[in-house]
């Protein structure tokens, strides 16, 4: 059916490329993952605070109460599941990936928000380029050194401003905020941003993590107030 022809395949055909050339496949994969979405919608300043949130200037600490002590030398990130390059990153391997600086707002489900956090680390897109998810991968499960887990759909993990963070405001990320390495996914409630990141599994279906099994929403969009699951 003509409607099923992917626009990029039509373009490729016009350029004399085969529809399944490597470039076309890569571009299609990124399109499915939202590669060219900014992940940040421009809003008027008065609309910057999601519904039900209030602004704080400090940065509260929230976790399960067990803050694991992991030095950069001890830290490892295991990447498993539906990826073409399963691997274990150590500190040096993470530093060898392209480094990005990203500013974003925090929105915690407990109703505090904090504007203009300056993060440094590896964007999830650069990370995804390295591990190369298989086409069947639709979700990730993050596992942390304290046993915490949380799930994300791959397009949410792959937004342009999601970042595997090693520094905040120019300083190494402190232990209480998830150092040496945490995730930050700014367009979702902060419980999705795993501290003390230790493992990422690429999965063929979305599975519930710790809070998601305990009554919280599977996705957690603050603009839609996706705080709790329906049942
Ligand atoms: N490993 C781990 N990550 C975690 C948590 C946790 O308990 N363990 N709590 C989550 C929750 S509920 C929030 S609100 C944020 C808090 O991050 P902060 O302490 O840096 O503000 O971390 C998230 N990531
Ligand atoms: Mo939270």
PDB file of C-alpha atoms and ligand atoms in Angstrom:
ATOM      1  CA  UNK A   1       0.000   0.000   0.000  1.00  0.00           C
ATOM      2  CA  UNK A   2       1.389   3.359  -1.052  1.00  0.00           C
ATOM      3  CA  UNK A   3       0.560   4.893   2.340  1.00  0.00           C
ATOM      4  CA  UNK A   4       2.984   2.472   3.960  1.00  0.00           C
ATOM      5  CA  UNK A   5       6.003   3.822   2.081  1.00  0.00           C
ATOM      6  CA  UNK A   6       8.227   5.599   4.574  1.00  0.00           C
ATOM      7  CA  UNK A   7       8.891   9.201   3.369  1.00  0.00           C
ATOM      8  CA  UNK A   8      12.624   8.689   3.793  1.00  0.00           C
ATOM      9  CA  UNK A   9      12.451   5.630   1.546  1.00  0.00           C
ATOM     10  CA  UNK A  10      10.825   7.751  -1.156  1.00  0.00           C
ATOM     11  CA  UNK A  11      13.608  10.294  -0.696  1.00  0.00           C
ATOM     12  CA  UNK A  12      16.230   7.560  -0.824  1.00  0.00           C
ATOM     13  CA  UNK A  13      14.691   6.148  -3.991  1.00  0.00           C
ATOM     14  CA  UNK A  14      14.847   9.580  -5.608  1.00  0.00           C
ATOM     15  CA  UNK A  15      18.496   9.843  -4.588  1.00  0.00           C
ATOM     16  CA  UNK A  16      19.204   6.448  -6.108  1.00  0.00           C
ATOM     17  CA  UNK A  17      19.813   4.813  -2.718  1.00  0.00           C
ATOM     18  CA  UNK A  18      18.200   1.519  -1.901  1.00  0.00           C
ATOM     19  CA  UNK A  19      15.395   1.829   0.619  1.00  0.00           C
ATOM     20  CA  UNK A  20      17.273  -0.275   3.160  1.00  0.00           C
ATOM     21  CA  UNK A  21      20.681   1.378   2.830  1.00  0.00           C
ATOM     22  CA  UNK A  22      22.529   1.721   6.135  1.00  0.00           C
ATOM     23  CA  UNK A  23      21.879   5.476   6.222  1.00  0.00           C
ATOM     24  CA  UNK A  24      18.155   5.021   5.674  1.00  0.00           C
ATOM     25  CA  UNK A  25      17.909   2.335   8.337  1.00  0.00           C
ATOM     26  CA  UNK A  26      19.807   4.451  10.853  1.00  0.00           C
ATOM     27  CA  UNK A  27      17.706   7.517  10.142  1.00  0.00           C
ATOM     28  CA  UNK A  28      14.521   5.517  10.397  1.00  0.00           C
ATOM     29  CA  UNK A  29      15.640   4.018  13.699  1.00  0.00           C
ATOM     30  CA  UNK A  30      16.336   7.483  15.102  1.00  0.00           C
ATOM     31  CA  UNK A  31      13.025   8.771  13.798  1.00  0.00           C
ATOM     32  CA  UNK A  32      11.264   5.977  15.670  1.00  0.00           C
ATOM     33  CA  UNK A  33      13.247   6.902  18.771  1.00  0.00           C
ATOM     34  CA  UNK A  34      12.318  10.559  18.335  1.00  0.00           C
ATOM     35  CA  UNK A  35      15.883  11.500  17.340  1.00  0.00           C
ATOM     36  CA  UNK A  36      14.879  14.871  15.945  1.00  0.00           C
ATOM     37  CA  UNK A  37      12.423  15.833  18.640  1.00  0.00           C
ATOM     38  CA  UNK A  38      13.955  18.338  20.998  1.00  0.00           C
ATOM     39  CA  UNK A  39      12.409  16.764  24.097  1.00  0.00           C
ATOM     40  CA  UNK A  40      11.874  20.288  25.300  1.00  0.00           C
ATOM     41  CA  UNK A  41       8.834  22.213  24.171  1.00  0.00           C
ATOM     42  CA  UNK A  42       9.226  25.957  24.144  1.00  0.00           C
ATOM     43  CA  UNK A  43       6.742  27.414  26.607  1.00  0.00           C
ATOM     44  CA  UNK A  44       6.131  30.929  27.842  1.00  0.00           C
ATOM     45  CA  UNK A  45       7.943  31.548  31.157  1.00  0.00           C
ATOM     46  CA  UNK A  46       4.595  31.632  33.023  1.00  0.00           C
ATOM     47  CA  UNK A  47       3.988  28.082  31.792  1.00  0.00           C
ATOM     48  CA  UNK A  48       7.298  26.672  32.927  1.00  0.00           C
ATOM     49  CA  UNK A  49       6.015  25.145  36.171  1.00  0.00           C
ATOM     50  CA  UNK A  50       3.925  21.961  35.658  1.00  0.00           C
ATOM     51  CA  UNK A  51       0.514  21.730  37.378  1.00  0.00           C
ATOM     52  CA  UNK A  52       0.593  21.096  41.131  1.00  0.00           C
ATOM     53  CA  UNK A  53       4.321  21.926  41.455  1.00  0.00           C
ATOM     54  CA  UNK A  54       6.025  24.643  43.526  1.00  0.00           C
ATOM     55  CA  UNK A  55       9.474  26.102  43.019  1.00  0.00           C
ATOM     56  CA  UNK A  56      12.409  25.504  45.384  1.00  0.00           C
ATOM     57  CA  UNK A  57      15.892  27.057  45.375  1.00  0.00           C
ATOM     58  CA  UNK A  58      17.680  24.311  47.313  1.00  0.00           C
ATOM     59  CA  UNK A  59      18.082  20.782  45.987  1.00  0.00           C
ATOM     60  CA  UNK A  60      16.301  18.226  48.237  1.00  0.00           C
ATOM     61  CA  UNK A  61      17.715  14.699  48.655  1.00  0.00           C
ATOM     62  CA  UNK A  62      15.238  11.855  48.140  1.00  0.00           C
ATOM     63  CA  UNK A  63      15.992   8.140  48.018  1.00  0.00           C
ATOM     64  CA  UNK A  64      15.243   4.837  49.738  1.00  0.00           C
ATOM     65  CA  UNK A  65      17.579   5.806  52.582  1.00  0.00           C
ATOM     66  CA  UNK A  66      20.574   3.684  51.619  1.00  0.00           C
ATOM     67  CA  UNK A  67      23.210   5.799  49.927  1.00  0.00           C
ATOM     68  CA  UNK A  68      25.798   3.424  48.446  1.00  0.00           C
ATOM     69  CA  UNK A  69      29.408   4.601  48.517  1.00  0.00           C
ATOM     70  CA  UNK A  70      30.885   3.952  45.069  1.00  0.00           C
ATOM     71  CA  UNK A  71      34.125   5.630  43.994  1.00  0.00           C
ATOM     72  CA  UNK A  72      34.734   6.434  40.312  1.00  0.00           C
ATOM     73  CA  UNK A  73      37.442   3.718  40.337  1.00  0.00           C
ATOM     74  CA  UNK A  74      34.916   1.111  41.577  1.00  0.00           C
ATOM     75  CA  UNK A  75      32.018   2.265  39.419  1.00  0.00           C
ATOM     76  CA  UNK A  76      30.777   0.049  36.575  1.00  0.00           C
ATOM     77  CA  UNK A  77      27.807   0.246  34.208  1.00  0.00           C
ATOM     78  CA  UNK A  78      26.612  -3.065  32.747  1.00  0.00           C
ATOM     79  CA  UNK A  79      24.618  -2.763  29.519  1.00  0.00           C
ATOM     80  CA  UNK A  80      22.680  -5.922  28.661  1.00  0.00           C
ATOM     81  CA  UNK A  81      19.673  -7.185  26.747  1.00  0.00           C
ATOM     82  CA  UNK A  82      18.614  -6.136  23.251  1.00  0.00           C
ATOM     83  CA  UNK A  83      21.725  -4.248  22.115  1.00  0.00           C
ATOM     84  CA  UNK A  84      24.225  -5.096  19.397  1.00  0.00           C
ATOM     85  CA  UNK A  85      27.118  -4.137  21.691  1.00  0.00           C
ATOM     86  CA  UNK A  86      26.483  -5.405  25.234  1.00  0.00           C
ATOM     87  CA  UNK A  87      29.286  -3.971  27.371  1.00  0.00           C
ATOM     88  CA  UNK A  88      30.479  -2.936  30.773  1.00  0.00           C
ATOM     89  CA  UNK A  89      31.584   0.677  31.048  1.00  0.00           C
ATOM     90  CA  UNK A  90      34.113   1.714  33.639  1.00  0.00           C
ATOM     91  CA  UNK A  91      34.886   5.364  34.468  1.00  0.00           C
ATOM     92  CA  UNK A  92      37.491   5.701  31.682  1.00  0.00           C
ATOM     93  CA  UNK A  93      35.166   4.162  29.068  1.00  0.00           C
ATOM     94  CA  UNK A  94      32.388   6.595  30.039  1.00  0.00           C
ATOM     95  CA  UNK A  95      34.793   9.549  29.840  1.00  0.00           C
ATOM     96  CA  UNK A  96      35.908   8.341  26.380  1.00  0.00           C
ATOM     97  CA  UNK A  97      32.386   8.936  24.986  1.00  0.00           C
ATOM     98  CA  UNK A  98      31.502  12.474  23.777  1.00  0.00           C
ATOM     99  CA  UNK A  99      30.820  14.776  26.758  1.00  0.00           C
ATOM    100  CA  UNK A 100      27.829  17.147  26.778  1.00  0.00           C
ATOM    101  CA  UNK A 101      26.615  20.018  28.932  1.00  0.00           C
ATOM    102  CA  UNK A 102      22.856  20.340  29.322  1.00  0.00           C
ATOM    103  CA  UNK A 103      20.704  22.721  31.422  1.00  0.00           C
ATOM    104  CA  UNK A 104      17.298  21.490  32.555  1.00  0.00           C
ATOM    105  CA  UNK A 105      14.583  21.755  35.213  1.00  0.00           C
ATOM    106  CA  UNK A 106      13.788  19.107  37.852  1.00  0.00           C
ATOM    107  CA  UNK A 107      10.168  18.161  38.628  1.00  0.00           C
ATOM    108  CA  UNK A 108       9.745  15.773  41.573  1.00  0.00           C
ATOM    109  CA  UNK A 109       6.428  13.978  42.106  1.00  0.00           C
ATOM    110  CA  UNK A 110       6.477  15.166  45.754  1.00  0.00           C
ATOM    111  CA  UNK A 111       5.648  18.596  44.168  1.00  0.00           C
ATOM    112  CA  UNK A 112       8.963  20.474  44.233  1.00  0.00           C
ATOM    113  CA  UNK A 113      10.566  21.759  41.055  1.00  0.00           C
ATOM    114  CA  UNK A 114      14.022  23.294  40.637  1.00  0.00           C
ATOM    115  CA  UNK A 115      14.971  25.341  37.578  1.00  0.00           C
ATOM    116  CA  UNK A 116      18.227  25.652  35.627  1.00  0.00           C
ATOM    117  CA  UNK A 117      20.385  22.730  36.708  1.00  0.00           C
ATOM    118  CA  UNK A 118      23.635  22.562  34.732  1.00  0.00           C
ATOM    119  CA  UNK A 119      24.603  18.952  34.097  1.00  0.00           C
ATOM    120  CA  UNK A 120      27.663  17.447  32.474  1.00  0.00           C
ATOM    121  CA  UNK A 121      28.066  13.903  31.215  1.00  0.00           C
ATOM    122  CA  UNK A 122      27.173  11.691  28.263  1.00  0.00           C
ATOM    123  CA  UNK A 123      23.922  12.347  26.424  1.00  0.00           C
ATOM    124  CA  UNK A 124      21.793   9.219  26.138  1.00  0.00           C
ATOM    125  CA  UNK A 125      21.962   9.628  22.349  1.00  0.00           C
ATOM    126  CA  UNK A 126      25.739   9.349  22.337  1.00  0.00           C
ATOM    127  CA  UNK A 127      25.415   6.393  24.709  1.00  0.00           C
ATOM    128  CA  UNK A 128      22.849   4.764  22.371  1.00  0.00           C
ATOM    129  CA  UNK A 129      25.186   5.251  19.400  1.00  0.00           C
ATOM    130  CA  UNK A 130      27.804   3.239  21.319  1.00  0.00           C
ATOM    131  CA  UNK A 131      25.613   0.318  22.458  1.00  0.00           C
ATOM    132  CA  UNK A 132      23.356   0.254  19.370  1.00  0.00           C
ATOM    133  CA  UNK A 133      19.926  -1.019  20.489  1.00  0.00           C
ATOM    134  CA  UNK A 134      18.359  -3.772  18.403  1.00  0.00           C
ATOM    135  CA  UNK A 135      15.123  -2.914  16.533  1.00  0.00           C
ATOM    136  CA  UNK A 136      13.106  -5.056  19.008  1.00  0.00           C
ATOM    137  CA  UNK A 137      14.169  -2.910  21.991  1.00  0.00           C
ATOM    138  CA  UNK A 138      11.242  -0.739  23.171  1.00  0.00           C
ATOM    139  CA  UNK A 139      12.072  -0.012  26.815  1.00  0.00           C
ATOM    140  CA  UNK A 140      14.912   0.113  29.323  1.00  0.00           C
ATOM    141  CA  UNK A 141      15.123  -0.953  32.962  1.00  0.00           C
ATOM    142  CA  UNK A 142      17.630   0.987  35.052  1.00  0.00           C
ATOM    143  CA  UNK A 143      19.153  -0.681  38.103  1.00  0.00           C
ATOM    144  CA  UNK A 144      21.148   1.182  40.737  1.00  0.00           C
ATOM    145  CA  UNK A 145      23.731   0.283  43.380  1.00  0.00           C
ATOM    146  CA  UNK A 146      21.097   0.666  46.142  1.00  0.00           C
ATOM    147  CA  UNK A 147      18.835  -1.907  44.446  1.00  0.00           C
ATOM    148  CA  UNK A 148      16.488   0.779  43.071  1.00  0.00           C
ATOM    149  CA  UNK A 149      14.933   0.127  39.658  1.00  0.00           C
ATOM    150  CA  UNK A 150      12.934   2.319  37.284  1.00  0.00           C
ATOM    151  CA  UNK A 151      11.672   1.836  33.714  1.00  0.00           C
ATOM    152  CA  UNK A 152      11.558   4.098  30.670  1.00  0.00           C
ATOM    153  CA  UNK A 153      10.253   3.670  27.140  1.00  0.00           C
ATOM    154  CA  UNK A 154      13.151   3.914  24.692  1.00  0.00           C
ATOM    155  CA  UNK A 155      11.862   7.156  23.059  1.00  0.00           C
ATOM    156  CA  UNK A 156      11.775   8.768  26.548  1.00  0.00           C
ATOM    157  CA  UNK A 157      15.304   7.544  27.325  1.00  0.00           C
ATOM    158  CA  UNK A 158      16.491   8.831  23.912  1.00  0.00           C
ATOM    159  CA  UNK A 159      15.250  12.454  24.095  1.00  0.00           C
ATOM    160  CA  UNK A 160      17.849  15.083  23.212  1.00  0.00           C
ATOM    161  CA  UNK A 161      18.247  16.412  26.773  1.00  0.00           C
ATOM    162  CA  UNK A 162      18.450  13.120  28.685  1.00  0.00           C
ATOM    163  CA  UNK A 163      21.960  12.730  30.086  1.00  0.00           C
ATOM    164  CA  UNK A 164      24.099  10.269  32.044  1.00  0.00           C
ATOM    165  CA  UNK A 165      25.410  12.767  34.578  1.00  0.00           C
ATOM    166  CA  UNK A 166      28.832  12.919  36.262  1.00  0.00           C
ATOM    167  CA  UNK A 167      28.895  16.625  37.223  1.00  0.00           C
ATOM    168  CA  UNK A 168      26.473  19.326  38.443  1.00  0.00           C
ATOM    169  CA  UNK A 169      27.321  23.059  38.365  1.00  0.00           C
ATOM    170  CA  UNK A 170      30.895  22.243  37.336  1.00  0.00           C
ATOM    171  CA  UNK A 171      31.596  19.920  40.275  1.00  0.00           C
ATOM    172  CA  UNK A 172      31.582  16.116  40.504  1.00  0.00           C
ATOM    173  CA  UNK A 173      28.073  14.872  41.339  1.00  0.00           C
ATOM    174  CA  UNK A 174      27.912  14.381  45.111  1.00  0.00           C
ATOM    175  CA  UNK A 175      27.216  10.977  46.655  1.00  0.00           C
ATOM    176  CA  UNK A 176      23.837  12.067  48.114  1.00  0.00           C
ATOM    177  CA  UNK A 177      22.622  13.097  44.644  1.00  0.00           C
ATOM    178  CA  UNK A 178      23.688   9.820  43.024  1.00  0.00           C
ATOM    179  CA  UNK A 179      27.399  10.258  42.343  1.00  0.00           C
ATOM    180  CA  UNK A 180      29.527   9.159  40.723  1.00  0.00           C
ATOM    181  CA  UNK A 181      26.958   8.546  37.947  1.00  0.00           C
ATOM    182  CA  UNK A 182      23.188   9.086  37.688  1.00  0.00           C
ATOM    183  CA  UNK A 183      20.670   9.531  34.897  1.00  0.00           C
ATOM    184  CA  UNK A 184      18.671  12.747  34.370  1.00  0.00           C
ATOM    185  CA  UNK A 185      15.526  12.595  32.196  1.00  0.00           C
ATOM    186  CA  UNK A 186      14.135  16.115  32.624  1.00  0.00           C
ATOM    187  CA  UNK A 187      10.777  15.777  30.844  1.00  0.00           C
ATOM    188  CA  UNK A 188       9.563  13.116  33.332  1.00  0.00           C
ATOM    189  CA  UNK A 189       9.138  13.153  37.145  1.00  0.00           C
ATOM    190  CA  UNK A 190      12.483  12.839  38.894  1.00  0.00           C
ATOM    191  CA  UNK A 191      11.898   9.308  40.203  1.00  0.00           C
ATOM    192  CA  UNK A 192      12.774   8.185  36.611  1.00  0.00           C
ATOM    193  CA  UNK A 193      16.242   9.722  37.028  1.00  0.00           C
ATOM    194  CA  UNK A 194      18.100   6.827  38.668  1.00  0.00           C
ATOM    195  CA  UNK A 195      20.895   7.754  41.064  1.00  0.00           C
ATOM    196  CA  UNK A 196      24.035   5.524  41.465  1.00  0.00           C
ATOM    197  CA  UNK A 197      23.382   4.007  38.035  1.00  0.00           C
ATOM    198  CA  UNK A 198      24.793   0.472  37.733  1.00  0.00           C
ATOM    199  CA  UNK A 199      22.964  -1.427  34.987  1.00  0.00           C
ATOM    200  CA  UNK A 200      20.750  -0.790  31.956  1.00  0.00           C
ATOM    201  CA  UNK A 201      18.724  -3.626  30.379  1.00  0.00           C
ATOM    202  CA  UNK A 202      17.179  -3.131  26.946  1.00  0.00           C
ATOM    203  CA  UNK A 203      13.810  -4.925  26.820  1.00  0.00           C
ATOM    204  CA  UNK A 204      11.165  -5.881  24.271  1.00  0.00           C
ATOM    205  CA  UNK A 205       8.371  -4.652  26.589  1.00  0.00           C
ATOM    206  CA  UNK A 206       7.907  -2.016  29.277  1.00  0.00           C
ATOM    207  CA  UNK A 207       8.219  -3.520  32.768  1.00  0.00           C
ATOM    208  CA  UNK A 208       7.511  -1.818  36.095  1.00  0.00           C
ATOM    209  CA  UNK A 209      10.379  -0.656  38.323  1.00  0.00           C
ATOM    210  CA  UNK A 210      10.325  -0.027  42.082  1.00  0.00           C
ATOM    211  CA  UNK A 211       7.922   2.935  42.349  1.00  0.00           C
ATOM    212  CA  UNK A 212       5.950   1.815  39.300  1.00  0.00           C
ATOM    213  CA  UNK A 213       5.161  -1.445  41.180  1.00  0.00           C
ATOM    214  CA  UNK A 214       4.192   0.656  44.198  1.00  0.00           C
ATOM    215  CA  UNK A 215       1.382   2.709  42.699  1.00  0.00           C
ATOM    216  CA  UNK A 216       3.273   5.244  40.609  1.00  0.00           C
ATOM    217  CA  UNK A 217       2.627   5.855  36.936  1.00  0.00           C
ATOM    218  CA  UNK A 218       4.510   3.819  34.294  1.00  0.00           C
ATOM    219  CA  UNK A 219       5.534   6.999  32.407  1.00  0.00           C
ATOM    220  CA  UNK A 220       5.377   9.982  34.797  1.00  0.00           C
ATOM    221  CA  UNK A 221       4.849  13.041  32.585  1.00  0.00           C
ATOM    222  CA  UNK A 222       4.615  16.090  34.938  1.00  0.00           C
ATOM    223  CA  UNK A 223       2.704  18.164  32.360  1.00  0.00           C
ATOM    224  CA  UNK A 224      -0.031  15.500  32.282  1.00  0.00           C
ATOM    225  CA  UNK A 225       0.264  14.961  36.075  1.00  0.00           C
ATOM    226  CA  UNK A 226       0.974  11.284  35.557  1.00  0.00           C
ATOM    227  CA  UNK A 227       1.727  10.768  39.259  1.00  0.00           C
ATOM    228  CA  UNK A 228      -0.102   7.541  40.150  1.00  0.00           C
ATOM    229  CA  UNK A 229      -1.244   4.494  38.219  1.00  0.00           C
ATOM    230  CA  UNK A 230      -4.967   4.243  37.544  1.00  0.00           C
ATOM    231  CA  UNK A 231      -5.634   1.029  39.417  1.00  0.00           C
TER     232      UNK A 231
HETATM  233  N1  LIG B   1      19.138   4.759  42.960  1.00  0.00           N
HETATM  234  C1  LIG B   1      18.107   5.547  43.284  1.00  0.00           C
HETATM  235  N2  LIG B   1      17.735   6.496  42.429  1.00  0.00           N
HETATM  236  C2  LIG B   1      16.707   7.315  42.724  1.00  0.00           C
HETATM  237  C3  LIG B   1      15.981   7.163  43.927  1.00  0.00           C
HETATM  238  C4  LIG B   1      16.394   6.122  44.809  1.00  0.00           C
HETATM  239  O1  LIG B   1      15.826   5.905  45.896  1.00  0.00           O
HETATM  240  N3  LIG B   1      17.464   5.348  44.468  1.00  0.00           N
HETATM  241  N4  LIG B   1      14.912   7.990  44.195  1.00  0.00           N
HETATM  242  C5  LIG B   1      14.306   8.698  43.065  1.00  0.00           C
HETATM  243  C6  LIG B   1      13.441   9.775  43.493  1.00  0.00           C
HETATM  244  S1  LIG B   1      11.907   9.325  44.091  1.00  0.00           S
HETATM  245  C7  LIG B   1      13.787  11.096  43.332  1.00  0.00           C
HETATM  246  S2  LIG B   1      12.697  12.335  43.653  1.00  0.00           S
HETATM  247  C8  LIG B   1      15.160  11.489  42.890  1.00  0.00           C
HETATM  248  C9  LIG B   1      15.802  12.387  43.920  1.00  0.00           C
HETATM  249  O2  LIG B   1      17.088  12.780  43.483  1.00  0.00           O
HETATM  250  P1  LIG B   1      17.884  13.781  44.404  1.00  0.00           P
HETATM  251  O3  LIG B   1      18.066  13.119  45.760  1.00  0.00           O
HETATM  252  O4  LIG B   1      19.187  14.038  43.712  1.00  0.00           O
HETATM  253  O5  LIG B   1      17.059  15.035  44.513  1.00  0.00           O
HETATM  254  O6  LIG B   1      16.000  10.364  42.704  1.00  0.00           O
HETATM  255  C10 LIG B   1      15.361   9.249  42.105  1.00  0.00           C
HETATM  256  N5  LIG B   1      16.364   8.270  41.823  1.00  0.00           N
HETATM  257 MO1  LIG B   2      10.659  11.314  44.159  1.00  0.00          MO
END
